[in-house]
mmCIF file of C-alpha atoms and ligand atoms in Angstrom:
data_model
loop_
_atom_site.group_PDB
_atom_site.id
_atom_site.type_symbol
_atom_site.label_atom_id
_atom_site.label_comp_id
_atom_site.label_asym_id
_atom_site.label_seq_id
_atom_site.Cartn_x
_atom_site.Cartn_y
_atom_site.Cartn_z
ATOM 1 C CA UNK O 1 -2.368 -22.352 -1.733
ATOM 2 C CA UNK O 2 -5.438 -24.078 -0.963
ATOM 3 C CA UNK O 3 -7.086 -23.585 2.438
ATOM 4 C CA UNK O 4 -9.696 -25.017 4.250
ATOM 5 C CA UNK O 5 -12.775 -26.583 2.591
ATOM 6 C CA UNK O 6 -13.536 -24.248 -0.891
ATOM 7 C CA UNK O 7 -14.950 -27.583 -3.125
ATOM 8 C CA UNK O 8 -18.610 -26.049 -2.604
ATOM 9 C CA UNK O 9 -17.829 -22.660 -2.759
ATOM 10 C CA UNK O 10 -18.501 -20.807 -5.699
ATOM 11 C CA UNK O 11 -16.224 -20.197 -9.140
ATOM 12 C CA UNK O 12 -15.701 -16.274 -9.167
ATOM 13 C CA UNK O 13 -13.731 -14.805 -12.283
ATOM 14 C CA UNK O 14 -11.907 -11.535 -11.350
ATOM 15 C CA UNK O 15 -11.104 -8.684 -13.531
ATOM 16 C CA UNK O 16 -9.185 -5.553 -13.181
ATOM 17 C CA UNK O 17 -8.093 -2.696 -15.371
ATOM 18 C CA UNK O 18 -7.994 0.089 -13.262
ATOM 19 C CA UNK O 19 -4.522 1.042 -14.420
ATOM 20 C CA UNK O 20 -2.240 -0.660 -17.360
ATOM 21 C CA UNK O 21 -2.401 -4.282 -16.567
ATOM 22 C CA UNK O 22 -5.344 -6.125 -17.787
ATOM 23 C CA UNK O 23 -5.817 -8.755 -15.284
ATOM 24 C CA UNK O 24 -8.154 -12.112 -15.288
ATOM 25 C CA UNK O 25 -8.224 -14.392 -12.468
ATOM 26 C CA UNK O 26 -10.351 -17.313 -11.408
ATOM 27 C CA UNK O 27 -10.889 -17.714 -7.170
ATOM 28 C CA UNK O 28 -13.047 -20.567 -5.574
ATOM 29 C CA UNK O 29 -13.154 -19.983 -1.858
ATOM 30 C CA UNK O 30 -9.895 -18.303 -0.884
ATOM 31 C CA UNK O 31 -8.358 -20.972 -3.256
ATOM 32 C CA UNK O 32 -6.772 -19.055 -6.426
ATOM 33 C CA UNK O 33 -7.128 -21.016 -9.645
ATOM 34 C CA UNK O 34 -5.111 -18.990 -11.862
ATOM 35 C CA UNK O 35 -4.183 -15.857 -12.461
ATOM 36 C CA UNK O 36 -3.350 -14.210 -16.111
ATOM 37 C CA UNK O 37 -1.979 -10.401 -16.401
ATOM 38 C CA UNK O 38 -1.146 -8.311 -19.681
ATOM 39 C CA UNK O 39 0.727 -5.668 -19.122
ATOM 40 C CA UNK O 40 0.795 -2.379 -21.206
ATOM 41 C CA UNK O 41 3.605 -0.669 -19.290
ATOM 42 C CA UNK O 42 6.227 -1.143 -22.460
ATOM 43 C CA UNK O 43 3.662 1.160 -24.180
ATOM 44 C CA UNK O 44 4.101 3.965 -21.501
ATOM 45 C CA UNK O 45 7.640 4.008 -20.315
ATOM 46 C CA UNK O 46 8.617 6.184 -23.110
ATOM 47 C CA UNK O 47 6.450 8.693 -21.916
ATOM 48 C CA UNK O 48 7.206 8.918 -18.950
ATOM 49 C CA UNK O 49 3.625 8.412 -17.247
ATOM 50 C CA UNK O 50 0.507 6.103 -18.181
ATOM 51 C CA UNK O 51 -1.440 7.188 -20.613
ATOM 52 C CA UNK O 52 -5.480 6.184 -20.669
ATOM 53 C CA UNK O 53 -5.957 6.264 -24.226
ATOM 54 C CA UNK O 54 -3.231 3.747 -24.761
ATOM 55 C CA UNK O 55 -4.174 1.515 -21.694
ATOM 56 C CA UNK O 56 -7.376 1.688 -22.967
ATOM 57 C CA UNK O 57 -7.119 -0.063 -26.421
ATOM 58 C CA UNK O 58 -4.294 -2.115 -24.885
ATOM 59 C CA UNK O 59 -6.998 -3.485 -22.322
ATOM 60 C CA UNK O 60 -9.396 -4.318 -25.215
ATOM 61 C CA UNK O 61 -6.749 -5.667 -27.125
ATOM 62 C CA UNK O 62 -5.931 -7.808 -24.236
ATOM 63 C CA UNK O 63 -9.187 -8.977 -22.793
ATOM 64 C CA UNK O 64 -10.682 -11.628 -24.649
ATOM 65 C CA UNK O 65 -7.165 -13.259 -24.907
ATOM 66 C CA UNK O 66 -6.627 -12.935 -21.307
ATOM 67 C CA UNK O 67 -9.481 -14.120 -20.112
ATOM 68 C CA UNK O 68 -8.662 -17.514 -22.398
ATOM 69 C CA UNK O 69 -6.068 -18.016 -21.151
ATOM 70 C CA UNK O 70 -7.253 -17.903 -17.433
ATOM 71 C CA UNK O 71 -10.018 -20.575 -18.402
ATOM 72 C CA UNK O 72 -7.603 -22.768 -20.066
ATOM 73 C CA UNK O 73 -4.611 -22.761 -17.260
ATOM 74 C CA UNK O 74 -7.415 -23.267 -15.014
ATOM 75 C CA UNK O 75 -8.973 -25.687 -16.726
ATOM 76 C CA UNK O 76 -12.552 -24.360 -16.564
ATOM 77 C CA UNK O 77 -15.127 -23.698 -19.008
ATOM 78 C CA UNK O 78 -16.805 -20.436 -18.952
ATOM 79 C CA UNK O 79 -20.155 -21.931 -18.274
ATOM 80 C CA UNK O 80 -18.725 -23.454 -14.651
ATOM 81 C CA UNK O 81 -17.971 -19.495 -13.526
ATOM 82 C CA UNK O 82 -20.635 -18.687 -10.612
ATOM 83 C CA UNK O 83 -20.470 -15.308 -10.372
ATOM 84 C CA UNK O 84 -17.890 -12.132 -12.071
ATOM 85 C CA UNK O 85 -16.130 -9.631 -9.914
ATOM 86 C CA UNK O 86 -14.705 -6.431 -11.732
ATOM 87 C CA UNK O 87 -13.043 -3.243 -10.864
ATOM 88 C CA UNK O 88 -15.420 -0.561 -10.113
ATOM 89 C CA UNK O 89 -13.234 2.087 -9.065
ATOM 90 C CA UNK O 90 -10.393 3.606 -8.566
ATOM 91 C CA UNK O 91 -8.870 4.523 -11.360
ATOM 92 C CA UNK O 92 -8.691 6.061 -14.825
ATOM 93 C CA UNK O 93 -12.046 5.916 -16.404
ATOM 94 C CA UNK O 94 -11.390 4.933 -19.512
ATOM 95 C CA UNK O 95 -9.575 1.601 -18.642
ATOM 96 C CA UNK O 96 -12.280 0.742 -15.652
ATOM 97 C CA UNK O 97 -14.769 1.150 -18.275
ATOM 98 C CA UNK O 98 -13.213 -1.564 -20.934
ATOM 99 C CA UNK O 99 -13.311 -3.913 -18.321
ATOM 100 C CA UNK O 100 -16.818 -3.165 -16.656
ATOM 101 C CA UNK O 101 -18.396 -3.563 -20.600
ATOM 102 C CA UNK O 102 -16.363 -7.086 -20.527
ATOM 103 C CA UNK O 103 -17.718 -8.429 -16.912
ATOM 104 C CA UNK O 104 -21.205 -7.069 -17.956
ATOM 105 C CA UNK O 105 -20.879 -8.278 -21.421
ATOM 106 C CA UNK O 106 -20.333 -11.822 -19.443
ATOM 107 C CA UNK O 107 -22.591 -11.728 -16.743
ATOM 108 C CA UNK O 108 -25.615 -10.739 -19.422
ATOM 109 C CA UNK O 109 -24.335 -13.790 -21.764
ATOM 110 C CA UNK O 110 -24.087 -16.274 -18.370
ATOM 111 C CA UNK O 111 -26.985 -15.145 -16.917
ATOM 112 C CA UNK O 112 -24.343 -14.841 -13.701
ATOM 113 C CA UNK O 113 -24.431 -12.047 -10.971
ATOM 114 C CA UNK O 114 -21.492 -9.260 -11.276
ATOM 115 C CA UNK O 115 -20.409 -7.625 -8.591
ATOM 116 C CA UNK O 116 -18.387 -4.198 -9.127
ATOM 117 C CA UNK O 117 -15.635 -4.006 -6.406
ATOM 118 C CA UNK O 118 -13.042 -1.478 -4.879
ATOM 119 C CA UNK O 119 -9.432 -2.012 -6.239
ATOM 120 C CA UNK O 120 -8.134 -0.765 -3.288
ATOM 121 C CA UNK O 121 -9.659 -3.256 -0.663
ATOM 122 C CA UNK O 122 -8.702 -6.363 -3.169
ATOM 123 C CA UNK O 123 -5.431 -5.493 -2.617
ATOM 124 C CA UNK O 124 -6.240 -6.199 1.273
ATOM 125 C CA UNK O 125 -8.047 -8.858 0.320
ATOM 126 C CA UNK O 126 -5.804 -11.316 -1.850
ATOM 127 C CA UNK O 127 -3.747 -11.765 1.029
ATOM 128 C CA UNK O 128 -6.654 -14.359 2.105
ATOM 129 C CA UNK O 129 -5.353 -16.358 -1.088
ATOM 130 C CA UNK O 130 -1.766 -16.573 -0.182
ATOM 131 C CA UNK O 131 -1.908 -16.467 4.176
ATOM 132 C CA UNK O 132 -5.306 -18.111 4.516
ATOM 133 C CA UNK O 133 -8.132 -15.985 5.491
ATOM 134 C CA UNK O 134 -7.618 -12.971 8.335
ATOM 135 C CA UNK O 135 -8.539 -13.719 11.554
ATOM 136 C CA UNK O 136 -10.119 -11.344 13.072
ATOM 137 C CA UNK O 137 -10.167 -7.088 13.050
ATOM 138 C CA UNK O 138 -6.813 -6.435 10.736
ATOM 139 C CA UNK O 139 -5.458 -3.762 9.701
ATOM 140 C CA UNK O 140 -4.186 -3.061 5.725
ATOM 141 C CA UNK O 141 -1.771 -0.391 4.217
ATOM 142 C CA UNK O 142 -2.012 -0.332 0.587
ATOM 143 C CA UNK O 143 0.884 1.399 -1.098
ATOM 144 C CA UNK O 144 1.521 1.985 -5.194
ATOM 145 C CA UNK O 145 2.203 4.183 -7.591
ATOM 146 C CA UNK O 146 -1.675 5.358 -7.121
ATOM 147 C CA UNK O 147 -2.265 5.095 -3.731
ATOM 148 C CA UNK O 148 -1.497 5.272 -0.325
ATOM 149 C CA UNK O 149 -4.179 3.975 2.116
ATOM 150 C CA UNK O 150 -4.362 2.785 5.586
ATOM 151 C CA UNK O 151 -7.672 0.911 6.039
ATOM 152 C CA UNK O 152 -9.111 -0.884 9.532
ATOM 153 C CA UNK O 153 -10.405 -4.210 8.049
ATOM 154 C CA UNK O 154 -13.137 -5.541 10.216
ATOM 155 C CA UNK O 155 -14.449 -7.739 6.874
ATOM 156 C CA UNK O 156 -12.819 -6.988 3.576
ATOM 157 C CA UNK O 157 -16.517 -8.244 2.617
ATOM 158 C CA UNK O 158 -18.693 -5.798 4.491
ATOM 159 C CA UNK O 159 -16.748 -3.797 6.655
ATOM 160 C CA UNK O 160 -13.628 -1.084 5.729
ATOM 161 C CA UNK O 161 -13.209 1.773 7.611
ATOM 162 C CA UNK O 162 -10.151 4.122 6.333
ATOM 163 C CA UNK O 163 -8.435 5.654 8.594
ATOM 164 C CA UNK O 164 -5.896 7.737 6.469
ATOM 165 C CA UNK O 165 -4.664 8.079 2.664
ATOM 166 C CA UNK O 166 -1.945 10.169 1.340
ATOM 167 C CA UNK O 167 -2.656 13.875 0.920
ATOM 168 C CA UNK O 168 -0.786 14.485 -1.945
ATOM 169 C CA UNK O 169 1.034 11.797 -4.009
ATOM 170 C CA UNK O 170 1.133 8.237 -3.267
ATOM 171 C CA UNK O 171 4.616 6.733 -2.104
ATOM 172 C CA UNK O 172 5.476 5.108 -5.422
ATOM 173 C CA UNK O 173 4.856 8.345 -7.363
ATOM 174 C CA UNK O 174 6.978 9.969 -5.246
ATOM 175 C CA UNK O 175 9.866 7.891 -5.535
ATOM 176 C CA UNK O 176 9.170 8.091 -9.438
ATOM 177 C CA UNK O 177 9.608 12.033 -9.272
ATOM 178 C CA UNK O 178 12.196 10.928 -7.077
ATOM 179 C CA UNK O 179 13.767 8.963 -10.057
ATOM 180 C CA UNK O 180 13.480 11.558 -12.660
ATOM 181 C CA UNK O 181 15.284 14.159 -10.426
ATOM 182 C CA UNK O 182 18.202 11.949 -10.008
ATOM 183 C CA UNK O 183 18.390 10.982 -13.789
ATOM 184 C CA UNK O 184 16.724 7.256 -13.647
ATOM 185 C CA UNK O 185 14.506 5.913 -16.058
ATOM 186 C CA UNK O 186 10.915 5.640 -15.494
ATOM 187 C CA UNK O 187 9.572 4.061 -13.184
ATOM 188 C CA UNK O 188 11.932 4.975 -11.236
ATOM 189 C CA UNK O 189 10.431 3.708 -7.937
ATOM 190 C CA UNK O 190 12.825 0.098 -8.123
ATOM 191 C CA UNK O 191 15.708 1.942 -9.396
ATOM 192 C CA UNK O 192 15.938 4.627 -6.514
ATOM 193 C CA UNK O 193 15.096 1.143 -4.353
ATOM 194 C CA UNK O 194 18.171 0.171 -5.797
ATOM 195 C CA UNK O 195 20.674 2.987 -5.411
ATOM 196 C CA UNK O 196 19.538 3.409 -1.800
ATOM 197 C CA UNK O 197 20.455 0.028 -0.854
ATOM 198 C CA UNK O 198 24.106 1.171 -1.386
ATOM 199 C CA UNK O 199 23.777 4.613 0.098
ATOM 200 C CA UNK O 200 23.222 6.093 3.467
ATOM 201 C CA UNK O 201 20.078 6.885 5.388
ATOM 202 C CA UNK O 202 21.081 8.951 7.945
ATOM 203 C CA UNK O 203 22.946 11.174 5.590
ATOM 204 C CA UNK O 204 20.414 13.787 4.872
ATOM 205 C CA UNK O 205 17.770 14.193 7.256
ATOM 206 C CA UNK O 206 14.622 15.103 4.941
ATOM 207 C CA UNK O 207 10.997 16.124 6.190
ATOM 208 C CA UNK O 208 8.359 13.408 7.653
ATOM 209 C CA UNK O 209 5.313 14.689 6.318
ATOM 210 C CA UNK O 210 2.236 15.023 8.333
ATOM 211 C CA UNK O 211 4.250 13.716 11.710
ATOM 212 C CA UNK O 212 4.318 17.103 13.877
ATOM 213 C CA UNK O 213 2.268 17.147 17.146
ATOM 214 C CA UNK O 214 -0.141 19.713 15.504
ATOM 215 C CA UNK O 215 -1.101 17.220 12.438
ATOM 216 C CA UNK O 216 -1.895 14.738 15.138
ATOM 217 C CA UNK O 217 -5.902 15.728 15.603
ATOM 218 C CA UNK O 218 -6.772 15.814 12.016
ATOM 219 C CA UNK O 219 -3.948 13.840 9.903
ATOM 220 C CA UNK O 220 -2.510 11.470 12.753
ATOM 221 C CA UNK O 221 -2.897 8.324 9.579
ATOM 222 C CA UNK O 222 -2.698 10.657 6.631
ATOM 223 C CA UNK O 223 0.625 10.694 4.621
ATOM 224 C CA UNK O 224 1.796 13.208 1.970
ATOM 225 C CA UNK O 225 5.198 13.165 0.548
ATOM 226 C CA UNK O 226 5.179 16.065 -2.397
ATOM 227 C CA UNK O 227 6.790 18.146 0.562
ATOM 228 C CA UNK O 228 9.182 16.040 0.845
ATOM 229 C CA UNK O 229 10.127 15.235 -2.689
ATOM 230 C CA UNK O 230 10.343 19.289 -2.637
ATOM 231 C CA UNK O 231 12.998 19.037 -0.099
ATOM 232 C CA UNK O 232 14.934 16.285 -2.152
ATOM 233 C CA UNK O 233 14.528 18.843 -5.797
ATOM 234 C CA UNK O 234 15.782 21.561 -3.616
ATOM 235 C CA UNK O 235 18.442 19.601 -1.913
ATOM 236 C CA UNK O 236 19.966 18.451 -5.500
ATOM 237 C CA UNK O 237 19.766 21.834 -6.779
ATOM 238 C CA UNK O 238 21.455 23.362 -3.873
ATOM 239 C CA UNK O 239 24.732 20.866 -4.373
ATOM 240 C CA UNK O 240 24.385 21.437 -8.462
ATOM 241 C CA UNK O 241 24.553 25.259 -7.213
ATOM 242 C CA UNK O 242 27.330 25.244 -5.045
ATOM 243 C CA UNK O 243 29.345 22.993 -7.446
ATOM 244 C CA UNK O 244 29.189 19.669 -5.633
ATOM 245 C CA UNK O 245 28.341 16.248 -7.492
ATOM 246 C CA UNK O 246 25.087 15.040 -6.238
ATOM 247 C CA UNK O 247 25.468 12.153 -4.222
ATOM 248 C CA UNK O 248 22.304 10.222 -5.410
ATOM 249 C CA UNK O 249 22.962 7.123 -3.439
ATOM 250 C CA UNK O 250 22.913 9.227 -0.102
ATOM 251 C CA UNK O 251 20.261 11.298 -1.587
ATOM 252 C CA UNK O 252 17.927 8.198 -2.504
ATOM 253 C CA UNK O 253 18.653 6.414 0.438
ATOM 254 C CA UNK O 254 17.577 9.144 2.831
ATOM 255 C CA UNK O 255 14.660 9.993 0.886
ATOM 256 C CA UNK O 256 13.732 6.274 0.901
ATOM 257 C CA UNK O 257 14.243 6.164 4.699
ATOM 258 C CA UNK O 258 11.717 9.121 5.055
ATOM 259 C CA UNK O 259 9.251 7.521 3.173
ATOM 260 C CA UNK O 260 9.655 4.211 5.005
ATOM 261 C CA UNK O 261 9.456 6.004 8.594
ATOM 262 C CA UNK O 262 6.424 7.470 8.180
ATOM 263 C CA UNK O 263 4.328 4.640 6.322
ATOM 264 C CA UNK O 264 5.478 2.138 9.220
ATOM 265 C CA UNK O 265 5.684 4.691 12.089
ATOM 266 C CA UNK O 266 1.868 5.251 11.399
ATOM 267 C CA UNK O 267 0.729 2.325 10.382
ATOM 268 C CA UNK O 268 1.809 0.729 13.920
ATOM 269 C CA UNK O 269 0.234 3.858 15.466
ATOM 270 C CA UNK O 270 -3.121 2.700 13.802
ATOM 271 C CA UNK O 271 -2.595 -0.884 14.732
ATOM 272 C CA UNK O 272 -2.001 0.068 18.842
ATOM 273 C CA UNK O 273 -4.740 2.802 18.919
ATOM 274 C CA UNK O 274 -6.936 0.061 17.296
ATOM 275 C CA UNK O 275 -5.371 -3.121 18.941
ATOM 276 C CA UNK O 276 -5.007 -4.559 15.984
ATOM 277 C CA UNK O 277 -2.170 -7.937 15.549
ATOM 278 C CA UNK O 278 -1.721 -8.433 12.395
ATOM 279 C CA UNK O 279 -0.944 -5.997 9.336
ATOM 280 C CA UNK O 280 -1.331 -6.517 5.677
ATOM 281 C CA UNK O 281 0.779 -5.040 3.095
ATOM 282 C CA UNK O 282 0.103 -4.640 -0.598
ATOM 283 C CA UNK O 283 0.046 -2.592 -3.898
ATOM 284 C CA UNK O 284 2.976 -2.640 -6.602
ATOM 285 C CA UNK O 285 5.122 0.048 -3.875
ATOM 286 C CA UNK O 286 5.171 -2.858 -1.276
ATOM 287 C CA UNK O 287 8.033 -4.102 -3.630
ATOM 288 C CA UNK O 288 10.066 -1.620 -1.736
ATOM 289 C CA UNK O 289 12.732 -2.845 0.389
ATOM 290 C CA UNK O 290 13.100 -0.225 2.582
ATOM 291 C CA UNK O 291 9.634 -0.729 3.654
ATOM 292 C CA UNK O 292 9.845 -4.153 3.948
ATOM 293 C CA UNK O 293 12.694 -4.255 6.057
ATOM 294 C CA UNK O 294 11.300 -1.709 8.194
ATOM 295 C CA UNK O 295 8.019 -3.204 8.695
ATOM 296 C CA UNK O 296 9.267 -6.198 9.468
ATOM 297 C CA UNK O 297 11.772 -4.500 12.192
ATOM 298 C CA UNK O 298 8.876 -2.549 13.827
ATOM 299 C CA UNK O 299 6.343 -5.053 13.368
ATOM 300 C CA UNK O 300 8.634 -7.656 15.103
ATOM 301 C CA UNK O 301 8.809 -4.897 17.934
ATOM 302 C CA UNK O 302 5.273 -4.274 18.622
ATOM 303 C CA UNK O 303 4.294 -7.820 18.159
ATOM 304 C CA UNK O 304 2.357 -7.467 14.801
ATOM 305 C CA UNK O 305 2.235 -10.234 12.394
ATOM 306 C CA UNK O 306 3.300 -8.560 9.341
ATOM 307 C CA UNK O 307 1.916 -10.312 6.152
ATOM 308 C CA UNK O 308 3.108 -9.334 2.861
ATOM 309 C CA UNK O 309 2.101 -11.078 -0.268
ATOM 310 C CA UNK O 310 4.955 -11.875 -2.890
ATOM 311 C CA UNK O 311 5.502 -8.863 -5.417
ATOM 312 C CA UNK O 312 3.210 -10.121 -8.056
ATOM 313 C CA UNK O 313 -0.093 -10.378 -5.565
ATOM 314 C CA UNK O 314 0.965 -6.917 -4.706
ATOM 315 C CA UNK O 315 1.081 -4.976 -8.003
ATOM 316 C CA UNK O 316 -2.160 -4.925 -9.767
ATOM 317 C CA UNK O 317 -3.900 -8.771 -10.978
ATOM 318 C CA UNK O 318 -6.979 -9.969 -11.414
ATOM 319 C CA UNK O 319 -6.358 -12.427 -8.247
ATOM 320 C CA UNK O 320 -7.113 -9.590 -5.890
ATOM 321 C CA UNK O 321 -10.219 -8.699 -7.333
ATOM 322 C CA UNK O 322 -11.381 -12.260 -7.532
ATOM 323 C CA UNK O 323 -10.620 -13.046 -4.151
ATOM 324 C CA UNK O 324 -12.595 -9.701 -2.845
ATOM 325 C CA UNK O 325 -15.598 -10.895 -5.307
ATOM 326 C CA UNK O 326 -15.214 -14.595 -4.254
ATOM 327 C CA UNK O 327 -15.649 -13.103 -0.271
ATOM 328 C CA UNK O 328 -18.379 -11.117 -0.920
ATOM 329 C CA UNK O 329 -20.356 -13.645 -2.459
ATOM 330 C CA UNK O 330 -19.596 -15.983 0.308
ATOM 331 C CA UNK O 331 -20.982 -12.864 2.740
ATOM 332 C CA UNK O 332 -24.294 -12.560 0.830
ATOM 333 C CA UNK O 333 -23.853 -9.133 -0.896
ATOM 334 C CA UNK O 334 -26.416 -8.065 -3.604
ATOM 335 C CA UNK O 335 -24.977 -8.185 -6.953
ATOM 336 C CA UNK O 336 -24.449 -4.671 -8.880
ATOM 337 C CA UNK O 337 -27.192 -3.414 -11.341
ATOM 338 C CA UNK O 338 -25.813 -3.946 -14.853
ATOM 339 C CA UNK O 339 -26.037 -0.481 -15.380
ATOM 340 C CA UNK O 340 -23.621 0.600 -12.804
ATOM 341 C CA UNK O 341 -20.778 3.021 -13.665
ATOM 342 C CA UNK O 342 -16.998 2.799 -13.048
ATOM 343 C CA UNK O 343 -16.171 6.040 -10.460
ATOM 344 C CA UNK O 344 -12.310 6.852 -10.454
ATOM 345 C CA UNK O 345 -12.250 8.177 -6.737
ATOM 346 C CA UNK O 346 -14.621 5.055 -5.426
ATOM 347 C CA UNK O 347 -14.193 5.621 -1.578
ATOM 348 C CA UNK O 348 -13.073 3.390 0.759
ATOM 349 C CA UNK O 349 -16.322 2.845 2.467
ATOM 350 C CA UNK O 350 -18.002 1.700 -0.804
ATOM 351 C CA UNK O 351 -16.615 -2.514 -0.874
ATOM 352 C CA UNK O 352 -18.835 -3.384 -3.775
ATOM 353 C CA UNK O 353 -21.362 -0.487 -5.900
HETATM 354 O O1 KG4 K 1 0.681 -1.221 -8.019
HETATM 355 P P1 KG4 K 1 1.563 -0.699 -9.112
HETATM 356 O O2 KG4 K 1 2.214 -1.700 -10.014
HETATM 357 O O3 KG4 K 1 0.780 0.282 -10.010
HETATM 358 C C1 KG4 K 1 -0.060 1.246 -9.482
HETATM 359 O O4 KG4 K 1 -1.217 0.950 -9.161
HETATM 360 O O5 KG4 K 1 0.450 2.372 -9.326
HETATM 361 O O6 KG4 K 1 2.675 0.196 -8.403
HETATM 362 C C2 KG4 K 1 3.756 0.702 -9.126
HETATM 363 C C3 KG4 K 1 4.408 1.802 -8.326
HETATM 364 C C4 KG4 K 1 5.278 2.684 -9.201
HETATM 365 O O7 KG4 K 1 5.182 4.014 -8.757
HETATM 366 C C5 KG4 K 1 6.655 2.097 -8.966
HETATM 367 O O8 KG4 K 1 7.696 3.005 -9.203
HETATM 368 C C6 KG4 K 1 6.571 1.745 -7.506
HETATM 369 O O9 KG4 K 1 5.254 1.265 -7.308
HETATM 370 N N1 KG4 K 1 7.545 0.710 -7.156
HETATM 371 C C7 KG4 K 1 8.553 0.890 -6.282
HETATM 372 C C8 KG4 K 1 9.248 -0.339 -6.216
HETATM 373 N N2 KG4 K 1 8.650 -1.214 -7.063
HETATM 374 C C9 KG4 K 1 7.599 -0.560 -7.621
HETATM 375 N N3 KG4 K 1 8.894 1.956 -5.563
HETATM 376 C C10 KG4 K 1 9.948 1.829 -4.744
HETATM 377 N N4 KG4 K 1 10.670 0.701 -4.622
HETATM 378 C C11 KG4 K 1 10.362 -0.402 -5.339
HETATM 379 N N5 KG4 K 1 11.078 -1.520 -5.210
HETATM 380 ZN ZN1 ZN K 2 -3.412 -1.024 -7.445
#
């Protein structure tokens, strides 16, 4: 994974709890050391939905271990780590705020800079660690169960422009409400993933959100998919009315074709109006298949070079926040104030606070 000359670069440790997994990761250049993730998700799945307070004391359960064991499988002593990179924002409060005591907890104790970053953008930017660093003006759709984002990458470092985000709910919580109406377990984003692969996609024709010509002045790279996983509750009930078994396979594979049509068809819009050549993919929903084969299909077409990370560099790690804090080091940013707070709805615009 190494690329290009990192020896004098400097050590940047990564953390990220924005959500349930308490990630620690050490970066030196775009070269990724290792990378250690707790996950808390056991703890939620029987409710159905995360829940801060848990992911909270599961995070500072998890921290001091996890950040061990990313020393020790990297075989680095604390007092080599340059400078600490930590989720600012988005996300729930309560978790962003276990980790930003931890990275200021170190930084005071090292007498190292921190620098609080924007989850969203280091999952644009870890793609650096696993393709080699972007060449130019790219553009970066960032899909989970939290968001949906299109951003225009000009330097995941210094410049991010976002062109669109969803409206509503993000594509993987809309194939978890997705899940629950059909009867899966939760998260039911990879199950309905599943039970589409062996249905149809042309079977039911659901809505594309956001895609008529009149939503093409104001929302031309803005998704939002509650209206359509509306159409899919009100499809199922409609069969369940008139007496029909639900074909879920049909069902999920048609919803699943919706969702993939619209995150590719405007995605490629951006990267034309922008003339942009190469597209990066990430968050926990770029698991999907349906997207994946998609993209790859359209990208192929309009001569994009489509660059998607393996699944765990897309769900949340403390590798992609690492490898944002590691490149904006290496562009000269000021460090953050210790006393900086967490913000759950930290814009796009904002790279580090
Ligand atoms: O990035 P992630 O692990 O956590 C968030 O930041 O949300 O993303 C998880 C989300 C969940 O909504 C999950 O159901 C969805 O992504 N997901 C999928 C697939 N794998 C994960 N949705 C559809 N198809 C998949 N294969
Ligand atoms: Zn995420």
């Amino acid at each position: 994974m190494a690329h290009g000359h990192t020896g004098g670069d400097p050590l940047v440790l990564g953390i990220e709890t924005s959500c349930d997994e308490t990630g620690v990761a050490l970066v030196r250049g775009d070269e990724l050391l290792f990378d250690a993730v707790a996950s808390s998700m056991d703890e939620h799945a029987r409710y159905g939905g995360i829940i801060p307070e848990v992911a909270s004391r599961a995070h500072l359960e998890a921290m001091v271990p996890t950040i061990r064991r990313a020393l020790g499988e990297a075989d680095v002593d604390l007092s080599e780590v340059d400078a600490i990179a930590v989720t600012a924002g988005p996300g729930l409060v309560g978790p962003l705020t276990i980790g930003a005591s931890a990275a200021k907890a170190l930084a005071i104790g090292l007498n190292k800079p921190l620098y609080g970053v924007n989850h969203v953008i280091g999952h644009a930017a870890v793609n650096q660690l696993v393709d080699g660093p972007f060449s130019g003006r790219t553009m970066a759709l960032v899909v989970s169960g939290g968001h949906s984002s299109l951003m225009l990458v000009d330097d995941v470092a210094t410049s991010v422009t976002e062109l669109g985000s969803t409206l509503d709910d993000a594509a993987g919580e809309a194939f978890d409400k997705v899940g629950r109406l059909l009867g899966l377990p939760y998260p039911g984003g990879p199950h309905v993933d599943r039970l589409a692969r062996g249905g149809d996609p042309e079977a039911i024709r659901f809505p594309r959100g956001l895609t008529a010509a009149k939503d093409q002045a104001k929302h031309a790279y803005d998704f939002s998919f509650s209206g359509l996983k509306t159409a899919v509750a009100r499809w199922i009930e409609a069969c369940v009315d008139a007496g029909r078994e639900v074909p879920a396979a049909d069902v999920a594979a048609s919803f699943a074709a919706a969702v993939a049509d619209v995150l590719t068809a405007k995605t490629i819009a951006a990267c034309r109006r922008h003339d942009v050549a190469t597209l990066v993919v990430g968050g926990g929903f770029s698991a999907n298949s349906q997207l994946r084969e998609l993209a790859a299909t359209r990208c192929a077409e309009a001569g994009i070079d489509l660059r998607i990370p393996p699944i765990r560099y897309c769900t949340d790690n403390g590798a992609m926040i690492a490898a944002l804090g590691s490149a904006v080091v290496r562009a000269g940013a000021a460090p953050s104030d210790l006393d900086f707070p967490v913000d759950s709805s930290m814009p796009m615009a904002t790279i580090t606070v």
